[in-house]
PDB file of C-alpha atoms in Angstrom:
ATOM      1  CA  UNK A  21     133.062  79.668 119.623  1.00 51.00           C
ATOM      2  CA  UNK A  22     136.176  80.151 121.773  1.00 51.00           C
ATOM      3  CA  UNK A  23     134.951  77.568 124.268  1.00 49.00           C
ATOM      4  CA  UNK A  24     134.282  75.076 121.475  1.00 56.00           C
ATOM      5  CA  UNK A  25     137.802  75.502 120.106  1.00 55.00           C
ATOM      6  CA  UNK A  26     139.323  75.147 123.581  1.00 50.00           C
ATOM      7  CA  UNK A  27     137.304  72.001 124.335  1.00 56.00           C
ATOM      8  CA  UNK A  28     138.346  70.414 121.052  1.00 58.00           C
ATOM      9  CA  UNK A  29     142.012  71.185 121.671  1.00 55.00           C
ATOM     10  CA  UNK A  30     141.764  69.883 125.262  1.00 51.00           C
ATOM     11  CA  UNK A  31     140.311  66.538 124.146  1.00 54.00           C
ATOM     12  CA  UNK A  32     142.937  66.115 121.432  1.00 62.00           C
ATOM     13  CA  UNK A  33     145.848  67.128 123.669  1.00 53.00           C
ATOM     14  CA  UNK A  34     144.539  65.061 126.550  1.00 52.00           C
ATOM     15  CA  UNK A  35     144.449  61.857 124.513  1.00 52.00           C
ATOM     16  CA  UNK A  36     147.861  62.566 123.022  1.00 59.00           C
ATOM     17  CA  UNK A  37     149.542  63.503 126.320  1.00 56.00           C
ATOM     18  CA  UNK A  38     148.053  60.599 128.250  1.00 54.00           C
ATOM     19  CA  UNK A  39     149.227  58.208 125.572  1.00 51.00           C
ATOM     20  CA  UNK A  40     152.754  59.640 125.533  1.00 55.00           C
ATOM     21  CA  UNK A  41     153.487  60.623 129.168  1.00 56.00           C
ATOM     22  CA  UNK A  42     150.816  58.941 131.311  1.00 54.00           C
ATOM     23  CA  UNK A  43     147.285  59.700 132.401  1.00 57.00           C
ATOM     24  CA  UNK A  44     147.824  62.026 135.384  1.00 58.00           C
ATOM     25  CA  UNK A  45     150.695  64.100 134.051  1.00 53.00           C
ATOM     26  CA  UNK A  46     149.240  64.086 130.541  1.00 52.00           C
ATOM     27  CA  UNK A  47     145.841  65.275 131.749  1.00 56.00           C
ATOM     28  CA  UNK A  48     147.400  68.129 133.727  1.00 61.00           C
ATOM     29  CA  UNK A  49     149.543  69.132 130.775  1.00 58.00           C
ATOM     30  CA  UNK A  50     146.509  69.129 128.468  1.00 55.00           C
ATOM     31  CA  UNK A  51     144.591  71.344 130.914  1.00 65.00           C
ATOM     32  CA  UNK A  52     147.490  73.795 131.210  1.00 64.00           C
ATOM     33  CA  UNK A  53     147.978  74.054 127.452  1.00 60.00           C
ATOM     34  CA  UNK A  54     144.255  74.419 126.771  1.00 58.00           C
ATOM     35  CA  UNK A  55     143.883  77.129 129.435  1.00 61.00           C
ATOM     36  CA  UNK A  56     146.844  79.008 128.035  1.00 61.00           C
ATOM     37  CA  UNK A  57     145.325  78.813 124.546  1.00 52.00           C
ATOM     38  CA  UNK A  58     142.020  80.194 125.784  1.00 53.00           C
ATOM     39  CA  UNK A  59     143.217  82.994 128.087  1.00 52.00           C
ATOM     40  CA  UNK A  60     146.269  84.196 126.154  1.00 50.00           C
ATOM     41  CA  UNK A  61     145.127  83.753 122.536  1.00 55.00           C
ATOM     42  CA  UNK A  62     141.454  83.055 121.978  1.00 55.00           C
ATOM     43  CA  UNK A  63     139.862  85.285 124.650  1.00 56.00           C
ATOM     44  CA  UNK A  64     141.726  88.506 123.739  1.00 51.00           C
ATOM     45  CA  UNK A  65     140.996  87.866 120.071  1.00 53.00           C
ATOM     46  CA  UNK A  66     137.658  89.097 118.703  1.00 53.00           C
ATOM     47  CA  UNK A  67     135.679  86.944 116.329  1.00 76.00           C
ATOM     48  CA  UNK A  68     135.089  88.385 112.889  1.00 83.00           C
ATOM     49  CA  UNK A  69     131.951  88.092 110.775  1.00 88.00           C
ATOM     50  CA  UNK A  70     131.734  89.250 107.199  1.00 89.00           C
ATOM     51  CA  UNK A  71     129.028  91.529 105.886  1.00 92.00           C
ATOM     52  CA  UNK A  72     127.282  89.703 103.002  1.00 91.00           C
ATOM     53  CA  UNK A  73     126.779  93.024 101.214  1.00 90.00           C
ATOM     54  CA  UNK A  74     130.208  94.720 101.272  1.00 91.00           C
ATOM     55  CA  UNK A  75     132.201  91.596 102.333  1.00 90.00           C
ATOM     56  CA  UNK A  76     134.154  93.593 104.922  1.00 90.00           C
ATOM     57  CA  UNK A  77     134.931  92.204 108.357  1.00 90.00           C
ATOM     58  CA  UNK A  78     133.035  93.216 111.512  1.00 90.00           C
ATOM     59  CA  UNK A  79     134.461  92.423 114.952  1.00 89.00           C
ATOM     60  CA  UNK A  80     131.926  90.808 117.246  1.00 87.00           C
ATOM     61  CA  UNK A  81     133.310  92.815 120.177  1.00 88.00           C
ATOM     62  CA  UNK A  82     132.207  96.048 118.494  1.00 90.00           C
ATOM     63  CA  UNK A  83     130.436  98.407 120.882  1.00 91.00           C
ATOM     64  CA  UNK A  84     126.772  98.434 119.900  1.00 93.00           C
ATOM     65  CA  UNK A  85     123.364  99.952 120.696  1.00 92.00           C
ATOM     66  CA  UNK A  86     120.344  97.793 121.508  1.00 92.00           C
ATOM     67  CA  UNK A  87     117.383  98.018 119.116  1.00 90.00           C
ATOM     68  CA  UNK A  88     114.883  97.899 121.992  1.00 89.00           C
ATOM     69  CA  UNK A  89     116.104  99.898 124.990  1.00 89.00           C
ATOM     70  CA  UNK A  90     118.784 101.890 123.093  1.00 88.00           C
ATOM     71  CA  UNK A  91     121.396 100.988 125.725  1.00 90.00           C
ATOM     72  CA  UNK A  92     125.059 101.191 124.692  1.00 90.00           C
ATOM     73  CA  UNK A  93     126.678  97.794 125.207  1.00 93.00           C
ATOM     74  CA  UNK A  94     130.391  97.988 126.041  1.00 91.00           C
ATOM     75  CA  UNK A  95     130.837  94.606 127.803  1.00 90.00           C
ATOM     76  CA  UNK A  96     131.034  92.960 124.407  1.00 88.00           C
ATOM     77  CA  UNK A  97     133.078  89.931 125.480  1.00 82.00           C
ATOM     78  CA  UNK A  98     129.975  88.604 127.268  1.00 85.00           C
ATOM     79  CA  UNK A  99     127.238  90.614 125.529  1.00 91.00           C
ATOM     80  CA  UNK A 100     128.055  91.002 121.855  1.00 91.00           C
ATOM     81  CA  UNK A 101     125.420  91.931 119.281  1.00 92.00           C
ATOM     82  CA  UNK A 102     125.324  88.214 118.431  1.00 89.00           C
ATOM     83  CA  UNK A 103     124.215  87.458 121.998  1.00 87.00           C
ATOM     84  CA  UNK A 104     121.791  89.792 123.783  1.00 90.00           C
ATOM     85  CA  UNK A 105     121.593  93.223 125.413  1.00 92.00           C
ATOM     86  CA  UNK A 106     123.151  93.419 128.875  1.00 91.00           C
ATOM     87  CA  UNK A 107     120.543  95.958 130.028  1.00 90.00           C
ATOM     88  CA  UNK A 108     117.228  94.507 128.812  1.00 91.00           C
ATOM     89  CA  UNK A 109     118.174  91.013 127.649  1.00 91.00           C
ATOM     90  CA  UNK A 110     116.631  91.384 124.184  1.00 92.00           C
ATOM     91  CA  UNK A 111     118.270  89.356 121.424  1.00 92.00           C
ATOM     92  CA  UNK A 112     119.023  91.327 118.271  1.00 93.00           C
ATOM     93  CA  UNK A 113     117.563  90.207 114.948  1.00 92.00           C
ATOM     94  CA  UNK A 114     120.564  91.537 113.075  1.00 93.00           C
ATOM     95  CA  UNK A 115     123.222  94.214 112.865  1.00 93.00           C
ATOM     96  CA  UNK A 116     123.569  97.205 110.570  1.00 92.00           C
ATOM     97  CA  UNK A 117     126.978  97.213 108.902  1.00 91.00           C
ATOM     98  CA  UNK A 118     128.943 100.190 110.227  1.00 89.00           C
ATOM     99  CA  UNK A 119     131.224 100.574 107.216  1.00 88.00           C
ATOM    100  CA  UNK A 120     130.651 103.961 105.599  1.00 80.00           C
ATOM    101  CA  UNK A 121     130.318 102.604 102.063  1.00 81.00           C
ATOM    102  CA  UNK A 122     127.736  99.983 103.099  1.00 88.00           C
ATOM    103  CA  UNK A 123     125.195 100.513 105.893  1.00 86.00           C
ATOM    104  CA  UNK A 124     123.172  97.437 104.905  1.00 90.00           C
ATOM    105  CA  UNK A 125     121.476  95.137 107.409  1.00 92.00           C
ATOM    106  CA  UNK A 126     122.954  91.747 108.350  1.00 93.00           C
ATOM    107  CA  UNK A 127     120.129  89.501 109.540  1.00 93.00           C
ATOM    108  CA  UNK A 128     120.750  86.547 111.870  1.00 90.00           C
ATOM    109  CA  UNK A 129     117.562  84.644 110.954  1.00 86.00           C
ATOM    110  CA  UNK A 130     114.681  84.565 108.500  1.00 87.00           C
ATOM    111  CA  UNK A 131     112.959  87.309 110.534  1.00 86.00           C
ATOM    112  CA  UNK A 132     114.227  90.265 108.483  1.00 88.00           C
ATOM    113  CA  UNK A 133     112.999  93.077 110.742  1.00 88.00           C
ATOM    114  CA  UNK A 134     115.149  96.183 110.309  1.00 88.00           C
ATOM    115  CA  UNK A 135     113.833  97.866 113.464  1.00 87.00           C
ATOM    116  CA  UNK A 136     115.008  94.842 115.478  1.00 90.00           C
ATOM    117  CA  UNK A 137     118.652  95.200 114.439  1.00 92.00           C
ATOM    118  CA  UNK A 138     121.496  96.523 116.547  1.00 93.00           C
ATOM    119  CA  UNK A 139     123.561  99.479 115.357  1.00 92.00           C
ATOM    120  CA  UNK A 140     127.104 100.607 116.004  1.00 90.00           C
ATOM    121  CA  UNK A 141     127.726 102.364 119.309  1.00 86.00           C
ATOM    122  CA  UNK A 142     131.075 103.832 118.319  1.00 78.00           C
ATOM    123  CA  UNK A 143     131.177 107.519 119.258  1.00 53.00           C
ATOM    124  CA  UNK A 144     132.043 110.277 116.823  1.00 42.00           C
ATOM    125  CA  UNK A 145     134.793 112.818 117.474  1.00 41.00           C
ATOM    126  CA  UNK A 146     132.529 115.028 119.568  1.00 37.00           C
ATOM    127  CA  UNK A 147     131.502 112.092 121.787  1.00 37.00           C
ATOM    128  CA  UNK A 148     127.969 111.773 120.402  1.00 40.00           C
ATOM    129  CA  UNK A 149     126.708 108.512 118.882  1.00 46.00           C
ATOM    130  CA  UNK A 150     127.625 108.155 115.235  1.00 50.00           C
ATOM    131  CA  UNK A 151     124.566 109.372 113.305  1.00 49.00           C
ATOM    132  CA  UNK A 152     125.644 107.438 110.225  1.00 47.00           C
ATOM    133  CA  UNK A 153     125.008 104.228 112.151  1.00 48.00           C
ATOM    134  CA  UNK A 154     121.387 105.013 112.902  1.00 48.00           C
ATOM    135  CA  UNK A 155     118.765 103.038 110.935  1.00 48.00           C
ATOM    136  CA  UNK A 156     117.148 104.902 108.050  1.00 49.00           C
ATOM    137  CA  UNK A 157     113.600 106.171 108.394  1.00 49.00           C
ATOM    138  CA  UNK A 158     111.261 103.433 107.267  1.00 51.00           C
ATOM    139  CA  UNK A 159     109.618 103.939 103.905  1.00 61.00           C
ATOM    140  CA  UNK A 160     106.062 103.682 105.239  1.00 66.00           C
ATOM    141  CA  UNK A 161     106.762 106.485 107.749  1.00 70.00           C
ATOM    142  CA  UNK A 162     107.714 108.776 104.883  1.00 72.00           C
ATOM    143  CA  UNK A 163     104.590 107.774 102.950  1.00 79.00           C
ATOM    144  CA  UNK A 164     102.349 108.479 105.959  1.00 81.00           C
ATOM    145  CA  UNK A 165     103.931 111.912 106.430  1.00 82.00           C
ATOM    146  CA  UNK A 166     103.415 112.731 102.747  1.00 85.00           C
ATOM    147  CA  UNK A 167      99.788 111.539 102.849  1.00 87.00           C
ATOM    148  CA  UNK A 168      99.100 113.699 105.918  1.00 89.00           C
ATOM    149  CA  UNK A 169     100.581 116.717 104.152  1.00 89.00           C
ATOM    150  CA  UNK A 170      98.370 116.123 101.094  1.00 88.00           C
ATOM    151  CA  UNK A 171      95.271 115.838 103.303  1.00 89.00           C
ATOM    152  CA  UNK A 172      96.130 119.093 105.052  1.00 89.00           C
ATOM    153  CA  UNK A 173      96.501 120.862 101.688  1.00 88.00           C
ATOM    154  CA  UNK A 174      93.146 119.527 100.467  1.00 86.00           C
ATOM    155  CA  UNK A 175      91.491 120.620 103.710  1.00 86.00           C
ATOM    156  CA  UNK A 176      92.892 124.116 103.226  1.00 86.00           C
ATOM    157  CA  UNK A 177      91.568 124.173  99.665  1.00 84.00           C
ATOM    158  CA  UNK A 178      88.080 123.201 100.890  1.00 82.00           C
ATOM    159  CA  UNK A 179      88.168 125.919 103.556  1.00 82.00           C
ATOM    160  CA  UNK A 180      89.289 128.470 100.956  1.00 81.00           C
ATOM    161  CA  UNK A 181      86.423 127.477  98.626  1.00 76.00           C
ATOM    162  CA  UNK A 182      83.925 127.895 101.468  1.00 75.00           C
ATOM    163  CA  UNK A 183      85.344 131.311 102.322  1.00 75.00           C
ATOM    164  CA  UNK A 184      85.192 132.372  98.675  1.00 74.00           C
ATOM    165  CA  UNK A 185      81.480 131.495  98.528  1.00 68.00           C
ATOM    166  CA  UNK A 186      80.807 133.284 101.807  1.00 69.00           C
ATOM    167  CA  UNK A 187      82.707 136.344 100.587  1.00 71.00           C
ATOM    168  CA  UNK A 188      80.713 136.333  97.371  1.00 67.00           C
ATOM    169  CA  UNK A 189      77.439 136.188  99.328  1.00 63.00           C
ATOM    170  CA  UNK A 190      78.543 139.023 101.622  1.00 60.00           C
ATOM    171  CA  UNK A 191      79.506 141.125  98.610  1.00 63.00           C
ATOM    172  CA  UNK A 192      76.077 140.573  97.063  1.00 59.00           C
ATOM    173  CA  UNK A 193      74.381 141.533 100.323  1.00 56.00           C
ATOM    174  CA  UNK A 194      76.442 144.712 100.648  1.00 52.00           C
ATOM    175  CA  UNK A 195      75.714 145.678  97.044  1.00 58.00           C
ATOM    176  CA  UNK A 196      72.059 144.710  96.479  1.00 53.00           C
ATOM    177  CA  UNK A 197      71.688 147.210  93.631  1.00 52.00           C
ATOM    178  CA  UNK A 198      74.047 145.201  91.428  1.00 54.00           C
ATOM    179  CA  UNK A 199      72.122 142.476  89.562  1.00 56.00           C
ATOM    180  CA  UNK A 200      73.666 138.990  89.544  1.00 65.00           C
ATOM    181  CA  UNK A 201      74.860 137.918  86.134  1.00 78.00           C
ATOM    182  CA  UNK A 202      74.190 134.424  84.798  1.00 79.00           C
ATOM    183  CA  UNK A 203      77.925 133.641  85.061  1.00 81.00           C
ATOM    184  CA  UNK A 204      77.894 134.657  88.729  1.00 79.00           C
ATOM    185  CA  UNK A 205      74.712 132.672  89.305  1.00 80.00           C
ATOM    186  CA  UNK A 206      76.087 129.414  87.889  1.00 79.00           C
ATOM    187  CA  UNK A 207      79.495 129.955  89.519  1.00 82.00           C
ATOM    188  CA  UNK A 208      77.798 130.244  92.921  1.00 80.00           C
ATOM    189  CA  UNK A 209      75.527 127.282  92.150  1.00 77.00           C
ATOM    190  CA  UNK A 210      78.422 124.985  91.222  1.00 78.00           C
ATOM    191  CA  UNK A 211      80.409 126.148  94.262  1.00 78.00           C
ATOM    192  CA  UNK A 212      77.424 125.312  96.450  1.00 75.00           C
ATOM    193  CA  UNK A 213      77.127 121.822  94.962  1.00 70.00           C
ATOM    194  CA  UNK A 214      80.822 121.099  95.444  1.00 69.00           C
ATOM    195  CA  UNK A 215      80.928 122.392  99.019  1.00 70.00           C
ATOM    196  CA  UNK A 216      78.141 119.933  99.817  1.00 71.00           C
ATOM    197  CA  UNK A 217      80.434 117.115  98.650  1.00 71.00           C
ATOM    198  CA  UNK A 218      79.252 116.666  95.064  1.00 75.00           C
ATOM    199  CA  UNK A 219      81.857 115.678  92.441  1.00 79.00           C
ATOM    200  CA  UNK A 220      82.779 118.310  89.853  1.00 78.00           C
ATOM    201  CA  UNK A 221      81.282 116.682  86.751  1.00 81.00           C
ATOM    202  CA  UNK A 222      78.140 115.657  88.634  1.00 84.00           C
ATOM    203  CA  UNK A 223      77.681 119.248  89.836  1.00 80.00           C
ATOM    204  CA  UNK A 224      78.004 120.504  86.249  1.00 82.00           C
ATOM    205  CA  UNK A 225      75.420 117.977  85.040  1.00 87.00           C
ATOM    206  CA  UNK A 226      73.039 118.985  87.866  1.00 84.00           C
ATOM    207  CA  UNK A 227      73.331 122.656  86.818  1.00 85.00           C
ATOM    208  CA  UNK A 228      72.494 121.738  83.209  1.00 87.00           C
ATOM    209  CA  UNK A 229      69.541 119.650  84.372  1.00 88.00           C
ATOM    210  CA  UNK A 230      68.189 122.595  86.369  1.00 86.00           C
ATOM    211  CA  UNK A 231      68.576 124.863  83.330  1.00 87.00           C
ATOM    212  CA  UNK A 232      66.708 122.419  81.061  1.00 89.00           C
ATOM    213  CA  UNK A 233      63.892 122.209  83.584  1.00 89.00           C
ATOM    214  CA  UNK A 234      63.695 125.995  84.005  1.00 86.00           C
ATOM    215  CA  UNK A 235      63.843 126.880  80.293  1.00 88.00           C
ATOM    216  CA  UNK A 236      62.077 123.864  78.787  1.00 88.00           C
ATOM    217  CA  UNK A 237      59.694 126.234  77.010  1.00 88.00           C
ATOM    218  CA  UNK A 238      62.367 128.727  75.956  1.00 90.00           C
ATOM    219  CA  UNK A 239      64.980 127.031  73.738  1.00 89.00           C
ATOM    220  CA  UNK A 240      66.875 130.264  73.084  1.00 89.00           C
ATOM    221  CA  UNK A 241      67.341 131.018  76.809  1.00 88.00           C
ATOM    222  CA  UNK A 242      68.242 127.360  77.415  1.00 88.00           C
ATOM    223  CA  UNK A 243      70.998 127.473  74.801  1.00 89.00           C
ATOM    224  CA  UNK A 244      72.387 130.631  76.370  1.00 89.00           C
ATOM    225  CA  UNK A 245      72.439 129.177  79.881  1.00 88.00           C
ATOM    226  CA  UNK A 246      73.954 125.881  78.735  1.00 89.00           C
ATOM    227  CA  UNK A 247      76.723 127.844  77.028  1.00 89.00           C
ATOM    228  CA  UNK A 248      77.312 129.856  80.204  1.00 87.00           C
ATOM    229  CA  UNK A 249      77.437 126.641  82.275  1.00 87.00           C
ATOM    230  CA  UNK A 250      80.059 125.231  79.915  1.00 87.00           C
ATOM    231  CA  UNK A 251      82.052 128.447  80.206  1.00 86.00           C
ATOM    232  CA  UNK A 252      81.970 128.325  84.032  1.00 84.00           C
ATOM    233  CA  UNK A 253      82.711 124.559  83.980  1.00 84.00           C
ATOM    234  CA  UNK A 254      85.780 125.197  81.802  1.00 83.00           C
ATOM    235  CA  UNK A 255      87.123 127.738  84.291  1.00 81.00           C
ATOM    236  CA  UNK A 256      86.557 125.274  87.171  1.00 79.00           C
ATOM    237  CA  UNK A 257      88.325 122.464  85.303  1.00 79.00           C
ATOM    238  CA  UNK A 258      91.326 124.705  84.603  1.00 78.00           C
ATOM    239  CA  UNK A 259      91.449 125.699  88.263  1.00 76.00           C
ATOM    240  CA  UNK A 260      91.403 122.048  89.384  1.00 71.00           C
ATOM    241  CA  UNK A 261      94.383 121.088  87.200  1.00 60.00           C
TER     242      UNK A 261
END
């Protein structure tokens, strides 16, 4: 931008000076004035871009951190965040506004990739990089972490159910004199079905089917066992809520 301004001024001054004072002297005067404009005014001055979100100005010579190699770019006159990283040469897809009340991303093209944006490299009071300028954790990363946590909890529940069944079997083996009640029988049967991967309601239906087959000639015993299955199924449903 500075070079474009200087070139435009040089052409205009050159034509004017050559017309007024002659070609040689006018050309030299135009060069001198244009050089003075560039080195004493334009070059020391930083260009300003405005954040489209908070509408505050951001100097293009702001010290920044590359999105790729995480290098801190301080030679911002030649390597601003609008140009490329001095260390790795990667062009930034945008810049995260460093104003405290904003923090939104300013994209330089249609490729709106947040992880490809530069961030502020201005140090905090203790000399460490400003943590407020770091990009937020992407939403899908948080979702993956939550999903992993849910899977771990379910796996623990499955292991606990298996241990409960094993403990129940050990207790029965250590106390063989104690007869197994029908409630205990159907509780163990449903636990066995579910440990083998069967869905809750399907396991309950399988237990009822077994009871109907076993007591097809004894309606009274069948009604009792179906009632017990419903009682055990109700306890399982409450536990699953």
